[in-house]
């Protein structure tokens, strides 16, 4: 670690053990004031030494409570992208729609859902629309970057 005081090293060690302990508890353990601990933590954060405050979860079922994302590549029987968009735009799980230029895809629909069953339900509802010829699904395995 870069040019850290003994106090800063102790604070970092204590935070790694238990990031939920109060500033007062940390101050008592290292023999300094609460204000000094707060100042040091703010400095470490501002310097980029502390990157973020987070929660690590042990249980895989709890850890994977995020949403599942997929892209539905829809091929239409006729030029009906606007009709498809009008049909799905108010669905909570639909996060984006794009008309694309592809020999096998007319529109891509991005869907986020809380479960595999919810994704399948959205896919099924789209596939049953009368102007949908075919569709295939691309599941997002890992998101590297997503800017809004």
XYZ file of C-alpha atoms in Angstrom:
148
model
C 0.000 0.000 0.000
C 1.142 3.478 -0.799
C 2.500 5.737 1.998
C -0.048 4.814 4.643
C 0.339 5.671 8.291
C 0.101 2.963 10.932
C -3.287 4.357 11.922
C -4.566 4.127 8.338
C -3.296 0.541 8.035
C -5.068 -0.389 11.280
C -8.287 1.246 10.098
C -8.135 -0.649 6.794
C -7.486 -3.911 8.603
C -10.440 -3.377 10.926
C -12.715 -2.406 8.024
C -11.719 -5.564 6.152
C -12.635 -7.638 9.200
C -15.973 -5.906 9.691
C -16.949 -2.903 7.581
C -20.108 -2.384 9.641
C -18.357 -1.455 12.860
C -18.902 2.114 13.902
C -16.309 4.862 13.748
C -16.421 4.956 17.549
C -15.622 1.221 17.771
C -12.696 1.601 15.374
C -11.415 4.638 17.293
C -11.544 2.717 20.585
C -9.696 -0.274 19.121
C -6.813 1.804 17.768
C -6.697 4.433 20.493
C -7.674 7.567 18.589
C -10.699 9.834 18.208
C -13.814 9.148 16.169
C -13.145 12.360 14.217
C -9.631 11.190 13.349
C -10.988 7.845 12.090
C -13.606 9.638 9.953
C -10.971 11.971 8.498
C -8.652 9.044 7.691
C -11.422 6.999 6.045
C -12.483 10.012 3.952
C -8.858 10.538 2.873
C -8.438 6.858 1.975
C -11.645 6.992 -0.059
C -10.715 10.260 -1.804
C -7.267 8.828 -2.639
C -8.880 5.765 -4.223
C -7.385 3.344 -1.701
C -10.877 2.441 -0.532
C -12.727 1.839 -3.794
C -16.213 1.160 -2.522
C -18.289 0.053 0.400
C -20.087 -3.187 -0.360
C -21.663 -6.339 1.009
C -20.300 -9.834 0.307
C -22.974 -12.521 0.458
C -22.206 -16.125 1.297
C -25.437 -17.804 0.198
C -25.601 -18.302 -3.586
C -29.409 -17.971 -3.587
C -29.170 -14.562 -1.910
C -26.158 -13.507 -3.983
C -27.931 -14.149 -7.285
C -30.979 -11.995 -6.640
C -30.208 -9.745 -9.595
C -32.104 -9.784 -12.819
C -31.592 -12.016 -15.807
C -31.064 -10.228 -19.096
C -31.631 -11.437 -22.611
C -32.055 -10.164 -26.131
C -34.894 -11.516 -28.245
C -34.003 -11.413 -31.944
C -37.363 -11.245 -33.682
C -38.006 -11.947 -37.377
C -41.345 -10.601 -38.584
C -43.662 -11.775 -41.367
C -44.230 -8.156 -42.434
C -42.819 -4.703 -41.632
C -44.355 -4.494 -38.174
C -41.591 -3.165 -35.895
C -43.715 -0.234 -34.793
C -46.643 -2.543 -34.074
C -44.416 -4.864 -32.050
C -42.974 -1.915 -30.150
C -46.463 -0.547 -29.414
C -47.406 -3.974 -28.082
C -44.437 -4.454 -25.700
C -43.362 -0.918 -24.728
C -45.344 -0.861 -21.484
C -44.202 -4.288 -20.292
C -42.127 -3.769 -17.162
C -39.556 -6.368 -18.210
C -38.903 -4.764 -21.626
C -35.928 -2.423 -21.271
C -35.201 -1.615 -24.925
C -36.266 -2.233 -28.514
C -34.276 -1.699 -31.693
C -35.121 -2.089 -35.368
C -32.063 -3.625 -37.021
C -30.833 -4.437 -40.495
C -30.233 -8.175 -40.651
C -31.378 -10.995 -42.924
C -32.725 -12.952 -39.929
C -33.704 -10.247 -37.420
C -36.027 -7.273 -37.814
C -36.141 -6.191 -34.199
C -34.189 -6.830 -31.019
C -36.062 -6.652 -27.730
C -34.033 -6.407 -24.534
C -35.705 -7.996 -21.538
C -34.757 -8.048 -17.849
C -36.621 -10.362 -15.516
C -36.270 -11.663 -11.979
C -36.456 -15.326 -13.003
C -36.041 -17.729 -15.882
C -39.800 -18.287 -15.830
C -40.472 -14.559 -16.272
C -38.068 -14.445 -19.255
C -39.776 -17.453 -20.797
C -43.185 -15.841 -20.266
C -42.133 -12.657 -22.071
C -40.600 -14.712 -24.893
C -43.735 -16.805 -25.233
C -46.009 -13.726 -25.352
C -43.910 -12.175 -28.130
C -43.631 -15.410 -30.105
C -47.435 -15.778 -30.186
C -48.029 -12.396 -31.850
C -49.493 -12.993 -35.334
C -46.802 -11.025 -37.204
C -43.856 -12.793 -35.519
C -42.317 -15.353 -37.884
C -39.506 -16.620 -35.660
C -37.201 -15.567 -32.878
C -34.083 -16.636 -31.084
C -32.765 -15.607 -27.697
C -29.327 -14.469 -26.606
C -28.777 -14.638 -22.849
C -26.459 -12.142 -21.170
C -23.917 -14.107 -19.169
C -21.847 -11.192 -17.902
C -22.318 -7.462 -18.236
C -19.064 -5.576 -18.768
C -20.501 -2.117 -19.199
C -23.924 -0.614 -19.588
C -24.292 3.133 -19.964
C -27.648 4.785 -19.894
